[in-house]
Short mmCIF file of C-alpha atoms and ligand atoms in Angstrom, two decimals:
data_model
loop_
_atom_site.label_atom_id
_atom_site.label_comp_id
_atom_site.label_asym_id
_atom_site.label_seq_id
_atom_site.Cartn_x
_atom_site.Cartn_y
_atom_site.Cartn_z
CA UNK F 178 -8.51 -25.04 2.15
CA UNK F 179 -6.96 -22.23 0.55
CA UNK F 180 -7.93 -21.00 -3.05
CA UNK F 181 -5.79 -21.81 -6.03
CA UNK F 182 -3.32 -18.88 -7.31
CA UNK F 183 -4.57 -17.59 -10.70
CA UNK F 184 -1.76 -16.76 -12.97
CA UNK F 185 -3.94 -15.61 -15.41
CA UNK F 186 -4.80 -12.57 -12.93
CA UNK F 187 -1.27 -10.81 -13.23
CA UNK F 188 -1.52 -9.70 -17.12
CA UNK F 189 -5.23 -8.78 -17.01
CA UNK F 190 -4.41 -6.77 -14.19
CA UNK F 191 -1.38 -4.70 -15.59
CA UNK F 192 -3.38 -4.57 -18.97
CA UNK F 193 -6.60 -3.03 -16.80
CA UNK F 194 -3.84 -0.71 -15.08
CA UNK F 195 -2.76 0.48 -18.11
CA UNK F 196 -6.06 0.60 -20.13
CA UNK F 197 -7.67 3.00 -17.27
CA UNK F 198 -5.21 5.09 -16.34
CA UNK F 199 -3.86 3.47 -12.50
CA UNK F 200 -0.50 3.05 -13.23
CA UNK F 201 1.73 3.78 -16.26
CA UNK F 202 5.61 2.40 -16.49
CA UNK F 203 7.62 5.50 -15.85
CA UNK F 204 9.07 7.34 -18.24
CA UNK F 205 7.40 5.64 -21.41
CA UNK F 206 8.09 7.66 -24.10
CA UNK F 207 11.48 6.67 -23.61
CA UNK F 208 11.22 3.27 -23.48
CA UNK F 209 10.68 3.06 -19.67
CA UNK F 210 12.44 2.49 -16.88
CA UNK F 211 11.98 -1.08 -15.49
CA UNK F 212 11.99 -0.29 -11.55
CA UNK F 213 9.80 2.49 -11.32
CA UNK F 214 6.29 3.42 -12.09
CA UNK F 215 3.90 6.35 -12.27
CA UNK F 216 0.25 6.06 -11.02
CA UNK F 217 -1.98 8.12 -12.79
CA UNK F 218 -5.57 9.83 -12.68
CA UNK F 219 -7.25 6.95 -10.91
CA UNK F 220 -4.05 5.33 -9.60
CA UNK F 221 -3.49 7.90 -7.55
CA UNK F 222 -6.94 7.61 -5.78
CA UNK F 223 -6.84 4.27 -5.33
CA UNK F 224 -3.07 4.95 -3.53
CA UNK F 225 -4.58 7.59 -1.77
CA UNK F 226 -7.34 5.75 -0.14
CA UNK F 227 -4.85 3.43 0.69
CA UNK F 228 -3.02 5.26 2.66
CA UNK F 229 -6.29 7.01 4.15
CA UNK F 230 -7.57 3.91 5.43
CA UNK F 231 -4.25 3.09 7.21
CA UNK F 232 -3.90 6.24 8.67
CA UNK F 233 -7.17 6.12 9.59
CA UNK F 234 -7.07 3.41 11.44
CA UNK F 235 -3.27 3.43 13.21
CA UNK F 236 -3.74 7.49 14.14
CA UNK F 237 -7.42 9.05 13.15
CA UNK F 238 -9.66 6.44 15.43
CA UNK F 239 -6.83 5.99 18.22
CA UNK F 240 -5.23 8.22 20.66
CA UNK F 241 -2.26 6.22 21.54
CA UNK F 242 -0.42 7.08 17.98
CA UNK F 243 0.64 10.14 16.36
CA UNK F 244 2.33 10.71 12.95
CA UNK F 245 5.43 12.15 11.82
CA UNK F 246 6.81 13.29 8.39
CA UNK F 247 10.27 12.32 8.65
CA UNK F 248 13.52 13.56 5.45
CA UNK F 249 13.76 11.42 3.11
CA UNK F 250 17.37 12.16 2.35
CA UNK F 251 19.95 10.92 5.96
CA UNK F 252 23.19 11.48 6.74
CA UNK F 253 25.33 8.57 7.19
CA UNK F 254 25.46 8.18 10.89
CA UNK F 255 22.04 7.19 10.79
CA UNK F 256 22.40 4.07 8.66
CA UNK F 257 25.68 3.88 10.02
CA UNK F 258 24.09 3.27 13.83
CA UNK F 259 20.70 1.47 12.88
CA UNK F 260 22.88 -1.35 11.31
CA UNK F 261 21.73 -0.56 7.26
CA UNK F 262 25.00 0.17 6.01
CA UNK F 263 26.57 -3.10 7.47
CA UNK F 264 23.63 -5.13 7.41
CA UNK F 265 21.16 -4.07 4.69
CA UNK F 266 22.28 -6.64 2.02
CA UNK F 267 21.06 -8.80 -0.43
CA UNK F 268 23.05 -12.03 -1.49
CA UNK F 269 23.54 -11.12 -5.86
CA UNK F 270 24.64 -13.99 -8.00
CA UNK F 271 25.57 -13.62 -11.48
CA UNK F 272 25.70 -16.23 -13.87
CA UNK F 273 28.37 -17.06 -15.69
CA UNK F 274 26.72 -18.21 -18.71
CA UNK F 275 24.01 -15.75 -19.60
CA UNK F 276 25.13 -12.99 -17.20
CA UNK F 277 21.66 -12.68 -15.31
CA UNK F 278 21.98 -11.62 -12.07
CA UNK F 279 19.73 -12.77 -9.16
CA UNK F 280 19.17 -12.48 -5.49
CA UNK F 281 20.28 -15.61 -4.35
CA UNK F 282 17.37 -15.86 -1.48
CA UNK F 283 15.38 -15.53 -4.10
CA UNK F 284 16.08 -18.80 -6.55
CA UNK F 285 13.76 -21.49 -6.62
CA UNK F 286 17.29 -23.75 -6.85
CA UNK F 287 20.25 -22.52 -6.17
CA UNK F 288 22.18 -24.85 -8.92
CA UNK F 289 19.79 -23.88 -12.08
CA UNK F 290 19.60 -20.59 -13.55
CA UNK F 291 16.26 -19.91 -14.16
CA UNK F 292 17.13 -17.62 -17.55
CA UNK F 293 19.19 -19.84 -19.31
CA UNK F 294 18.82 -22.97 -17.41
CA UNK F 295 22.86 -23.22 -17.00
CA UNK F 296 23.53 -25.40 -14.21
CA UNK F 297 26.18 -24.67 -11.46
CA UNK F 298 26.45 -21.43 -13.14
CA UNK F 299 26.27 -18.84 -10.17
CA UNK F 300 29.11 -16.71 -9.07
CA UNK F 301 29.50 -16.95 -5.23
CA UNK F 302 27.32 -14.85 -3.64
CA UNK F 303 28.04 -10.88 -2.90
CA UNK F 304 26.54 -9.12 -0.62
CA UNK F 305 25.03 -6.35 -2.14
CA UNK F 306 23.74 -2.88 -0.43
CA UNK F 307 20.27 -1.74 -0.89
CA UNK F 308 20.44 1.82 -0.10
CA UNK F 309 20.75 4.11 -2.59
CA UNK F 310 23.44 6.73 -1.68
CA UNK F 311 23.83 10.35 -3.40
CA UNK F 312 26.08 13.69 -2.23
CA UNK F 313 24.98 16.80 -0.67
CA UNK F 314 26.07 19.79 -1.72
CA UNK F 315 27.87 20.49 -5.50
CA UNK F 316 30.86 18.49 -3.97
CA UNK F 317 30.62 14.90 -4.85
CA UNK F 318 32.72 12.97 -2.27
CA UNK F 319 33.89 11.89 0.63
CA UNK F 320 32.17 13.15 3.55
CA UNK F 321 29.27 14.65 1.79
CA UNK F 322 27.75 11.56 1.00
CA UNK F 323 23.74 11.06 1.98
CA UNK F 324 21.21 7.87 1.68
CA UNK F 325 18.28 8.36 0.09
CA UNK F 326 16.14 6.33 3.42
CA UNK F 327 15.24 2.55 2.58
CA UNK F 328 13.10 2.45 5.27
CA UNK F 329 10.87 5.26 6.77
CA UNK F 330 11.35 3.54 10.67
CA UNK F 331 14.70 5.43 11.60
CA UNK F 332 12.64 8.77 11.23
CA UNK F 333 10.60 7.60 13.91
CA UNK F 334 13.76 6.40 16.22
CA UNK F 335 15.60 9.55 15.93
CA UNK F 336 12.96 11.67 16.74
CA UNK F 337 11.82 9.50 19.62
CA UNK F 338 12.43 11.91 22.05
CA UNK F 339 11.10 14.76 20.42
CA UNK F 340 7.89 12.97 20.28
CA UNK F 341 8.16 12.02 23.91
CA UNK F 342 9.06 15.80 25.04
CA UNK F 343 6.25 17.47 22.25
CA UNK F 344 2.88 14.90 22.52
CA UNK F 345 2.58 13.75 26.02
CA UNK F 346 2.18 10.27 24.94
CA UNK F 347 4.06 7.78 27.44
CA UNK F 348 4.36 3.61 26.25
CA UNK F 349 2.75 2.12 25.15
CA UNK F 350 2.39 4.53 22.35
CA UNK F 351 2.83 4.44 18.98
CA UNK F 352 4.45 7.18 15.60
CA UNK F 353 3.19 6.36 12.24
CA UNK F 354 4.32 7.26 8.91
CA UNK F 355 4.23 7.15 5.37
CA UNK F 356 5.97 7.84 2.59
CA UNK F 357 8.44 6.82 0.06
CA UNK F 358 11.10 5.08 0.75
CA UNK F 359 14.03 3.53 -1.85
CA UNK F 360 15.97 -0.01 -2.48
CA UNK F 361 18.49 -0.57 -5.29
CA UNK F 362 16.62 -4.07 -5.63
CA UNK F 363 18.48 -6.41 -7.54
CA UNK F 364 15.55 -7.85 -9.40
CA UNK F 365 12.92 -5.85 -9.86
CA UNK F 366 10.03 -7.53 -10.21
CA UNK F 367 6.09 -7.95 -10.71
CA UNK F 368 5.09 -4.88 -11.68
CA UNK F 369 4.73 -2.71 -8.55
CA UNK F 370 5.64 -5.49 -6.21
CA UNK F 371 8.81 -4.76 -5.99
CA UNK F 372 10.29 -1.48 -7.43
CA UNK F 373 13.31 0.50 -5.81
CA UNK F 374 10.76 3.39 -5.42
CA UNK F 375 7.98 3.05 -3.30
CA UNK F 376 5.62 3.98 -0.43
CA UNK F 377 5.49 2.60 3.19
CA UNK F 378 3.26 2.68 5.71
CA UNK F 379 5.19 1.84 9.43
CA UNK F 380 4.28 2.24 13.15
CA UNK F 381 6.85 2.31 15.53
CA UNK F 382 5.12 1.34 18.86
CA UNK F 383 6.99 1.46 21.86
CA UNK F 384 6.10 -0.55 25.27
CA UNK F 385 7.66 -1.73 28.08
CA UNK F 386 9.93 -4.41 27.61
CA UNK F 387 7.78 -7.18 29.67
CA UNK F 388 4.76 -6.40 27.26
CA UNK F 389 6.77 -7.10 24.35
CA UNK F 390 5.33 -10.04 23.37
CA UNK F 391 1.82 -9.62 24.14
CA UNK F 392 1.91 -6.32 21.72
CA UNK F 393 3.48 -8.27 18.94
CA UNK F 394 0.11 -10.63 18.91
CA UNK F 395 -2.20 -7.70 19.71
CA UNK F 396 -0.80 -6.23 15.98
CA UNK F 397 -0.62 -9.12 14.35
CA UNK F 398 -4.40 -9.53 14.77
CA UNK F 399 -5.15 -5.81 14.04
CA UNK F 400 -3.28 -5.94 10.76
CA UNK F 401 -4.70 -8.69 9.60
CA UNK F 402 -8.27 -7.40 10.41
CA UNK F 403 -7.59 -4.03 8.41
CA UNK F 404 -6.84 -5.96 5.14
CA UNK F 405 -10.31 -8.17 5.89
CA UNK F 406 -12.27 -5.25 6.67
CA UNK F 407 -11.23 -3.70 3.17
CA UNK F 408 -12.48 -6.24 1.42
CA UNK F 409 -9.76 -8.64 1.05
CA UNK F 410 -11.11 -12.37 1.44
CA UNK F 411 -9.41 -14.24 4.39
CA UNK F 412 -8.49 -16.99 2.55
CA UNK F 413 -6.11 -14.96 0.34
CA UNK F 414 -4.27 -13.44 3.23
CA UNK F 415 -1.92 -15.62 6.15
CA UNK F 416 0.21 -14.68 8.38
CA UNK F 417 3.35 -16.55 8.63
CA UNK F 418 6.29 -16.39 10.84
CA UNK F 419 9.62 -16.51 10.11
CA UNK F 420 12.08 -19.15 10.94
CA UNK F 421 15.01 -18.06 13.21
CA UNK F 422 17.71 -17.54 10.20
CA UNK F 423 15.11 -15.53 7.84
CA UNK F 424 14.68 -12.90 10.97
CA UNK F 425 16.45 -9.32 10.17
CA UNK F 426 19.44 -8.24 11.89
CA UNK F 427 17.35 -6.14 14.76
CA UNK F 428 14.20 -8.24 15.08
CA UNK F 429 13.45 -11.21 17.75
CA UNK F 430 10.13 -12.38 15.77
CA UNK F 431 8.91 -11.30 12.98
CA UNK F 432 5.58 -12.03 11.51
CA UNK F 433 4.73 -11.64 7.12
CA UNK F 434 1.04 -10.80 6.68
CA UNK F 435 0.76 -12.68 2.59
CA UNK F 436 -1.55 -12.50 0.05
CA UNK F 437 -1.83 -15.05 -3.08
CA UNK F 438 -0.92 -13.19 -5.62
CA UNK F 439 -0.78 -14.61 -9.14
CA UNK F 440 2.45 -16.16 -8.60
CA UNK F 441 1.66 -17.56 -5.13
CA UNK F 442 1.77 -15.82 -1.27
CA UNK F 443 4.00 -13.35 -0.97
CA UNK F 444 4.43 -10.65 1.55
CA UNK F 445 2.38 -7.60 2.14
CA UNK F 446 3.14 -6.37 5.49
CA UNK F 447 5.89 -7.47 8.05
CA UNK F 448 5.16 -7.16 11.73
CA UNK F 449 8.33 -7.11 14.14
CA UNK F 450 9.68 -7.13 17.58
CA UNK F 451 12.21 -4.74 16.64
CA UNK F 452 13.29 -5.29 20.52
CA UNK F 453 15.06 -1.67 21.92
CA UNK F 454 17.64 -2.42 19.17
CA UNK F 455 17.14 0.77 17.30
CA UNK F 456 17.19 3.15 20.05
CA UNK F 457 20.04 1.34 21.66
CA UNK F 458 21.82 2.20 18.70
CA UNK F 459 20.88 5.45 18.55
CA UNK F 460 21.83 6.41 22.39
CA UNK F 461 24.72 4.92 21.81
CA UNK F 462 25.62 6.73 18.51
CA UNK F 463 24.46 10.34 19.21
CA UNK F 464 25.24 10.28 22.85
CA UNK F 465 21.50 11.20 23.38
CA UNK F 466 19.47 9.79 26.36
CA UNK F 467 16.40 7.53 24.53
CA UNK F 468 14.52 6.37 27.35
CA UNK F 469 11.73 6.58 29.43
CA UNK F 470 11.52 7.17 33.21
CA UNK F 471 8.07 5.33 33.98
CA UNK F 472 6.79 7.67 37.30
CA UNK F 473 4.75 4.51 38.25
CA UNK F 474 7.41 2.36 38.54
CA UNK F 475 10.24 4.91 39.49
CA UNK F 476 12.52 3.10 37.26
CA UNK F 477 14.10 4.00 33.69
CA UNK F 478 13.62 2.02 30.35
CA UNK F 479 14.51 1.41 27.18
CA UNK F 480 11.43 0.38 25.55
CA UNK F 481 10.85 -2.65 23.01
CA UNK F 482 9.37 -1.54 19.27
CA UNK F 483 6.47 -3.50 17.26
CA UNK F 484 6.66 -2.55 14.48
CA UNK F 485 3.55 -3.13 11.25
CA UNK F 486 5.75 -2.34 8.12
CA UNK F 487 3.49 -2.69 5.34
CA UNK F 488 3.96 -1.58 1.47
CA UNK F 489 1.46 1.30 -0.05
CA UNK F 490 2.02 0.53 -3.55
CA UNK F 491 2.11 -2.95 -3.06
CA UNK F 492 -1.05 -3.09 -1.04
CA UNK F 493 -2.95 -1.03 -3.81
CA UNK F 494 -1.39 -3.99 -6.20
CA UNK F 495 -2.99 -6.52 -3.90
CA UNK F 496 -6.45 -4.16 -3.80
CA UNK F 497 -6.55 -4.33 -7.55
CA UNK F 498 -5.88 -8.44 -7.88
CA UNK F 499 -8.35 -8.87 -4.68
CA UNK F 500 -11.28 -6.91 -6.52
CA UNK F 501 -10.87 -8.06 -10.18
CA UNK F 502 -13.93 -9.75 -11.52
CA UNK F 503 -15.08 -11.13 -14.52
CA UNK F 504 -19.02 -12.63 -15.20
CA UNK F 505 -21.70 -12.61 -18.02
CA UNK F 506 -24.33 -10.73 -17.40
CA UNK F 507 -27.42 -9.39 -19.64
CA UNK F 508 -26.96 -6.12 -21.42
CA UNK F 509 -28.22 -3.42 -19.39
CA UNK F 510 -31.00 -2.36 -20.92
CA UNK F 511 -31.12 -5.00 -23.93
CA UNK F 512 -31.12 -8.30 -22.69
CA UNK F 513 -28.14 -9.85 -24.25
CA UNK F 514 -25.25 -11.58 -22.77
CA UNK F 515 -22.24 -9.87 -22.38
CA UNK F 516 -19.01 -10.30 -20.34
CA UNK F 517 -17.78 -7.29 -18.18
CA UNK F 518 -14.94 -7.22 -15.71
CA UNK F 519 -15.81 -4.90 -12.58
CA UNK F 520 -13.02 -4.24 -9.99
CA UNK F 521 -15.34 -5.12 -6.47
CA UNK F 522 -13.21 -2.50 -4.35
CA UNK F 523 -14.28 -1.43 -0.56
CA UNK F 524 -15.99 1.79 -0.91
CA UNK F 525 -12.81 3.59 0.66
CA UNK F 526 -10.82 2.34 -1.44
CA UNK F 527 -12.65 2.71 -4.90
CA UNK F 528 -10.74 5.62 -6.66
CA UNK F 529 -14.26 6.94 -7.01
CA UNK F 530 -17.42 6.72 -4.61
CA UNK F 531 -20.02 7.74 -7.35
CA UNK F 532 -19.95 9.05 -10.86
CA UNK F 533 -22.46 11.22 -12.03
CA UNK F 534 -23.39 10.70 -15.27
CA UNK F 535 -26.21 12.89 -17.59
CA UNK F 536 -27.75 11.14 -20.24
CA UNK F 537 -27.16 13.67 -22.86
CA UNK F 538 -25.17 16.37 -23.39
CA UNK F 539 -28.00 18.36 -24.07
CA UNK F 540 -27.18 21.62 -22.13
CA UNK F 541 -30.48 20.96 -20.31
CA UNK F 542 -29.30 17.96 -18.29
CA UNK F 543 -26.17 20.28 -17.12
CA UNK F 544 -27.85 22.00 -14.69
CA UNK F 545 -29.63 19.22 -12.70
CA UNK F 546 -26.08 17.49 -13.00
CA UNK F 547 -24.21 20.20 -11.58
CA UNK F 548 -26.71 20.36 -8.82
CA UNK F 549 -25.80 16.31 -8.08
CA UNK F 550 -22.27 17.40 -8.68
CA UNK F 551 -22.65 20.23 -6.14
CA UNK F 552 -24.21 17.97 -3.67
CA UNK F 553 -21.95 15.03 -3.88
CA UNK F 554 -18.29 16.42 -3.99
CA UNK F 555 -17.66 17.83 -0.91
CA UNK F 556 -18.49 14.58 0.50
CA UNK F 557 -17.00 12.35 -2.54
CA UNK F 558 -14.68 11.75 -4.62
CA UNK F 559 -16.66 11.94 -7.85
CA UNK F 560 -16.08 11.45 -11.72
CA UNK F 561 -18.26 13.09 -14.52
CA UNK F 562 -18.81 11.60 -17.67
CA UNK F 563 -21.28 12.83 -20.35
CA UNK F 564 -19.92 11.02 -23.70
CA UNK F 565 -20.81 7.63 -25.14
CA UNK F 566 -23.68 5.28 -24.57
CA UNK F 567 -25.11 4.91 -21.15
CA UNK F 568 -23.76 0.85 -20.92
CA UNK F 569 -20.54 1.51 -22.18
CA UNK F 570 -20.20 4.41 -19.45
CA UNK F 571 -21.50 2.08 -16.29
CA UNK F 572 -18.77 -0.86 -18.07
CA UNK F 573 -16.29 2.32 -17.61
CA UNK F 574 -17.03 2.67 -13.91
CA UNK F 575 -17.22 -1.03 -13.48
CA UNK F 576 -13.54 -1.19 -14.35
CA UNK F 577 -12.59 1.55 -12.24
CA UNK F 578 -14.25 0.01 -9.38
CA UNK F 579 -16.58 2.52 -8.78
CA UNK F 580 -19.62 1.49 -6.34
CA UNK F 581 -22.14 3.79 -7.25
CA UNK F 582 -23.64 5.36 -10.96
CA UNK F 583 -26.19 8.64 -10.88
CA UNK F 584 -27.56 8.94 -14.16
CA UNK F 585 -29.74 12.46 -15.00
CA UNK F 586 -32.15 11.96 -17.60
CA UNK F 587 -34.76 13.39 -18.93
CA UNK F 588 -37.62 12.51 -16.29
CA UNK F 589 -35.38 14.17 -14.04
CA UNK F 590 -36.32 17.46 -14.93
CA UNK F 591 -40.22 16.39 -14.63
CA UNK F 592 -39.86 14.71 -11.30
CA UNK F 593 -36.62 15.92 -9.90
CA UNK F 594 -35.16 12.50 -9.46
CA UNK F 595 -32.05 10.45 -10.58
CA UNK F 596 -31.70 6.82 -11.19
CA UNK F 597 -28.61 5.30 -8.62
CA UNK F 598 -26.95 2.11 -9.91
CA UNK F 599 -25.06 -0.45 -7.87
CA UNK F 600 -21.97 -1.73 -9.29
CA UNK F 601 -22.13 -5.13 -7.42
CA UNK F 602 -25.70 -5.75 -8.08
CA UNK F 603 -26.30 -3.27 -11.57
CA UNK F 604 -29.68 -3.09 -9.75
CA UNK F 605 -31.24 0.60 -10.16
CA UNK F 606 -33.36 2.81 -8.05
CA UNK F 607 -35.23 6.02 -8.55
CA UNK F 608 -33.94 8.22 -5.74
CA UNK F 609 -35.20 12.21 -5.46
CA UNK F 610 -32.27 14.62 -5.47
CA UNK F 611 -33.45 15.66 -2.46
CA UNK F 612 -32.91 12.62 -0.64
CA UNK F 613 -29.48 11.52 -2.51
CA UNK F 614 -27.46 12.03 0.42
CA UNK F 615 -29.60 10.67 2.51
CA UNK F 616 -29.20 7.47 0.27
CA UNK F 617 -25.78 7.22 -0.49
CA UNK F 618 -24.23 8.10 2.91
CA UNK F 619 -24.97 4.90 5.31
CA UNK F 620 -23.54 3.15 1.84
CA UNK F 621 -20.62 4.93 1.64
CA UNK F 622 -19.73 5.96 5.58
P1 ATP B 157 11.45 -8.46 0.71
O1 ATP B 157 11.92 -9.62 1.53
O2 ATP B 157 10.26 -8.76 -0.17
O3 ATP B 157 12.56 -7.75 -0.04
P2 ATP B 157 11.38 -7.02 3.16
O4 ATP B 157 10.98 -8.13 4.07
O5 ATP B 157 12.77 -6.57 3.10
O6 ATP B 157 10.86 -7.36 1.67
P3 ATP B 157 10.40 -4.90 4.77
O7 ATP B 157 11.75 -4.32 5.00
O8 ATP B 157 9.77 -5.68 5.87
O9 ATP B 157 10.42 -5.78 3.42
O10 ATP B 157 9.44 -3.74 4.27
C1 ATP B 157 8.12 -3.59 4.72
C2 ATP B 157 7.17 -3.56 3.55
O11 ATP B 157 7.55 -2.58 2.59
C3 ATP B 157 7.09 -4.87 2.76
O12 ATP B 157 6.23 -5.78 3.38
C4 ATP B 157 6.54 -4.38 1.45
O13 ATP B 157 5.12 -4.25 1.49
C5 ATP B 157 7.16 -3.02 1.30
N1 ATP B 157 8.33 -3.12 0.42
C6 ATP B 157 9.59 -3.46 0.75
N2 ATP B 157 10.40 -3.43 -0.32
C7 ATP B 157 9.63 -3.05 -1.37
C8 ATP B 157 9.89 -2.85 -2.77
N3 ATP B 157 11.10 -2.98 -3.27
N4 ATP B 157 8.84 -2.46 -3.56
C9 ATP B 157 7.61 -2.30 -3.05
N5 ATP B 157 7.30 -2.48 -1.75
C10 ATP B 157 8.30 -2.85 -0.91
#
């Protein structure tokens, strides 16, 4: 049986977020700016080991995928042939009582507004168009219009080819990307869940038609392993399919990898048989030949595209809610009770792999810390920390997540070693600079 949602879990969350510097609503001092945020000092670790460990695994440890860094800002005929500017809707209702608007696919019940509780309220629905659209050039209209991209997939579809011609891949291969993409979302909602900025993280990979299917399984199972390696329990995470009238304009199955957030599962990654929809459309569109003539067989196809779409900044989100902790535990180093909260992150995805952290400031523990310093960050992503109490520092770290604590003191300039703390366990060991490396590295690899 599945565990519980805990809606307790969303506030103490955005509070940590806020308290320790991962994410900040955007432009604050001005009273903020609902749909967007900013992820700061340690926020932008934690997003960056994201997006690491995904391109680790889909390109680094495979040689079947390569990436791309495809332009943000399209011209038209691109949205206009991959079906977006048709197609890329959202059904918006707006009541007539309180003026809310909603996306209609959305509502718990169609006939009650959730706001002000209005019934048979709604306006019929509109269909509503996602993509955010802009002019290039200082002439602002027809003709020069551009969309910022809503999805980073077409980058990989129009340079198909290319890729084909430049990286002597042949299907079933695979192009990866990330970066940001950008939704005029109607709602907004749950803190970085859903913002009309974010980060994806997509692999096009293209096979022959007849494998179709059994590629669609193959990464549905490898996507769901990635979150489980990472340290997300596998009874917060499901994969669902979706019924025939949920699937998107281009797809023939589509699978949701969810997690339970606070509010119940919701979607962190959608895997699709994008079918050869996409480069249909694109052939068709720019005239261009997207194929491939398979030697083997002698014959020419048009091949079918899984695709693993999955959200950066909403995967960090469901990092953070995966990891947070709570429990009593004795005072280290006093034996009372106290609570602390500890975020229980992977190793690769801990903003930080160890702090280092001198006793005193007394400039004689400098020097053996910037010798641990020296030796750790070329390797690590480290933070340093001399001020306040030595507990209060390791609660510090606990919040950020961060697995390991090496604390100078002064016996460390008698016996040249350092006391290493687990976050998990708070257990301590004496460890020689000398062998520190040795230590830390089948813990941290
Ligand atoms: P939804 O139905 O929630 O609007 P979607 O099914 O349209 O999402 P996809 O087009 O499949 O989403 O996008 C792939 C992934 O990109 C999603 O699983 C999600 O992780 C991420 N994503 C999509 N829209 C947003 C958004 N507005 N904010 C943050 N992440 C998003």
């Amino acid at each position: 049986m599945s565990p519980a949602p805990d809606p307790s879990l969303f506030d103490k969350v955005v509070n940590l977020c806020k308290r320790r510097g991962f994410v900040f609503p955007s432009a604050e001092i001005y009273g903020g700016f609902r749909s967007t945020y900013d992820y700061g000092p340690v926020g932008v670790l934690l997003l960056r080991n994201v997006k690491e460990a995904w391109w680790r695994s889909m390109v680094q440890l495979r040689h079947d995928i390569v990436g791309l860094d495809a332009a943000i800002l399209s011209p038209p005929a691109i949205w206009e042939a991959s079906g977006h500017l048709q197609n890329f809707t959202d059904p918006l209702v707006d009541c007539r009582n309180c003026r809310e608007r909603f996306r209609l696919d959305k509502l718990d019940d169609p006939g009650e507004c959730p706001n002000c509780h209005a019934k048979g309220s709604f306006t019929e629905a509109r269909h509503f168009n996602l993509m955010f659209k802009t002019y290039a050039g200082p002439v602002e209209g027809a003709g020069n219009e551009v969309y910022l991209r809503p999805e980073t997939a077409q980058g990989m579809f129009v340079n198909f080819k290319n890729v084909l011609e430049t990286s002597r891949k042949r299907p079933p291969f695979g192009i990866a990307q990330i970066g940001k993409s950008f939704r005029n979302e109607i709602t907004p909602s749950n803190f970085v869940f859903r913002t009309r900025e974010f980060e994806q993280m997509e692999m096009e990979y293209f096979v022959p038609p007849d494998e179709a299917d059994k590629w669609f399984d193959y990464w549905c199972d490898e996507r769901m392993q990635w979150y489980v390696d990472l340290g997300i329990p596998e009874d917060q995470l499901r994969l669902r399919p979706h019924d025939e009238e949920e699937l998107s304009h281009y797809s023939s199955a589509t699978s949701d990898v969810e997690f339970l957030f606070p509010w119940g599962w919701d979607e962190l990654e959608g895997i699709a048989n994008r079918t050869d929809y996409d480069l249909r459309q694109h052939a068709q569109a720019s005239g261009e030949t997207l194929d491939y003539f398979d030697p083997a067989l002698g014959e020419r196809y048009v091949p079918y595209v899984i695709e693993p779409a999955a959200g950066a900044t909403r995967t960090a989100m469901a990092f953070l809610m995966a990891a947070y902790d709570e429990e009593e535990v004795a005072r280290e180093g006093q034996g009372q009770g106290e609570s602390r909260t500890v975020l229980r992150f992977h190793h690769r995805i801990a903003p930080y792999q160890v702090a280092v952290l001198p006793l005193s400031k007394k400039p004689e523990l400098q020097e053996p810390a910037n010798e641990v310093l020296g030796l750790l960050q070329p390797r690590y992503t480290c933070d340093y920390d001399e001020t306040q109490a030595i507990g209060r520092r390791y609660r510090r770290q606990d919040e950020l997540g961060t697995p390991w604590c090496v604390t100078i003191d002064f016996e460390t300039l008698d016996d040249r070693a350092v006391t290493v703390r687990d976050r998990d366990s708070m257990a301590q060991d004496r460890v020689p600079i000398d062998g520190l490396l040795d230590h830390l590295e089948p813990k941290l690899s």
